[in-house]
Coordinates of C-alpha atoms in Angstrom, one line a residue:
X842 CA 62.0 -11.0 -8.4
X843 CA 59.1 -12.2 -5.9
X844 CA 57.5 -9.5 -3.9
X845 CA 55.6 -10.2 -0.8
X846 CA 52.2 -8.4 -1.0
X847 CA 51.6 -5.6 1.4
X848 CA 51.1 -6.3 4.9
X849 CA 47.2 -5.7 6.1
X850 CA 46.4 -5.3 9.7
X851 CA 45.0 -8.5 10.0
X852 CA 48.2 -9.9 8.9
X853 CA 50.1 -7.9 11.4
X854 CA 47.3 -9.0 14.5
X855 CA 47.8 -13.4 15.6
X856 CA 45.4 -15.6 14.1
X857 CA 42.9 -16.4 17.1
X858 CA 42.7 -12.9 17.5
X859 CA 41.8 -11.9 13.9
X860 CA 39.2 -14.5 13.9
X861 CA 37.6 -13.5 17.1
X862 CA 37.1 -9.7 15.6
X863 CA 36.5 -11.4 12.0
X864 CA 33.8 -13.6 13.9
X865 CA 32.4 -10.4 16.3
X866 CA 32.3 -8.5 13.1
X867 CA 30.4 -10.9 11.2
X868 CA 27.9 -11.4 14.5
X869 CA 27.2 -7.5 14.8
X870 CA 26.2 -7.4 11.0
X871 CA 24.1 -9.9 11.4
X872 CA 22.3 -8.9 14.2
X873 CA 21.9 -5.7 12.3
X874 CA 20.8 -7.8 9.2
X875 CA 18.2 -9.5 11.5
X876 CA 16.6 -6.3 13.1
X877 CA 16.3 -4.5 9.9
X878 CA 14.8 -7.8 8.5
X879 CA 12.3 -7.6 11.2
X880 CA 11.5 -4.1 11.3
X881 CA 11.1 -4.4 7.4
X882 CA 8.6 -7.3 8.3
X883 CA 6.6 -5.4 10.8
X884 CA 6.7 -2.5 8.2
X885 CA 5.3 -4.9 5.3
X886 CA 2.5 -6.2 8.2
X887 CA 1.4 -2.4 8.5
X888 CA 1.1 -2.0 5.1
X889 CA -0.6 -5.1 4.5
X890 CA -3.1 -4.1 7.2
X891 CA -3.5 -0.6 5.8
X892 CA -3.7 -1.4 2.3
X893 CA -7.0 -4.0 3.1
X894 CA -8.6 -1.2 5.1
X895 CA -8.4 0.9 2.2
X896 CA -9.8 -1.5 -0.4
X897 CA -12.4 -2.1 1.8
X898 CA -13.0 1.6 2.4
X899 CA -12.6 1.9 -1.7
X900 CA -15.6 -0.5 -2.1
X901 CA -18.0 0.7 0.4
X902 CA -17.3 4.1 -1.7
X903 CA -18.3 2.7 -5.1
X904 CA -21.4 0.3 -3.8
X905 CA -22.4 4.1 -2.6
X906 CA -21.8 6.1 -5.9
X907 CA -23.7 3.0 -7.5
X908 CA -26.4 3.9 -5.1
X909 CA -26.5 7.4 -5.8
X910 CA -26.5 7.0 -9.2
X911 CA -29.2 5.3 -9.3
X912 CA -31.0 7.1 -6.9
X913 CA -30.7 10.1 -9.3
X914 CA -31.3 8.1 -12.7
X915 CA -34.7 7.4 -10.7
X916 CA -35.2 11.5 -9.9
X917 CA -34.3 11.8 -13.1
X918 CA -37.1 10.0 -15.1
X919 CA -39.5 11.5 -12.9
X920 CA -38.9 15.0 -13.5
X921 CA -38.9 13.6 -17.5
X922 CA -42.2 12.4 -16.7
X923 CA -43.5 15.3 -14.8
X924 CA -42.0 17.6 -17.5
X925 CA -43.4 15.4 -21.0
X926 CA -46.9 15.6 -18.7
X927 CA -46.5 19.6 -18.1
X928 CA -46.0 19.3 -22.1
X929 CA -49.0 17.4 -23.1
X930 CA -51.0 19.3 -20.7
X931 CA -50.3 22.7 -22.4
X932 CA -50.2 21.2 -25.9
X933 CA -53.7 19.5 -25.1
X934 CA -54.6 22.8 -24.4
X935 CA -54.3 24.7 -27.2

């Protein structure tokens, strides 16, 4: 015994019919497939743009911590040298 499958709605609708909702359905998705596609583009752009900015931001940072460091390694050996002097003064002293 052959059973017929179950009737769909597209079944039930004439053929150029189905085909012009089949073919307005696939158009509508891919309009919506092409404007996500393009906001998701603009979106990457943005990104792009704001991820250089802050590398460049990020490096202007170090190059200044390098320059602070070694603006305060240079402090730093003077006071050492002002402080062994202050020592061999007041050991020279005695």
């Amino acid at each position: 015994m052959a059973t017929s499958p179950p009737h769909s709605d597209a079944q039930l609708l004439p053929a150029p019919e189905a085909d012009s909702q089949l073919s307005s359905l696939v158009y509508d998705m891919l309009q919506q497939f092409q404007g996500a596609m393009e906001s998701m583009l603009k979106m990457i752009n943005e990104i792009d743009q704001n991820s250089t900015g802050i590398m460049e931001e990020m490096e202007k940072c170090k190059d200044s911590a390098l320059e602070r460091k070694r603006t305060l390694e240079e402090e730093k050996e003077r006071f050492q040298k002002a402080a062994y002097t202050v020592l061999d003064m007041l050991n020279s002293g005695d």
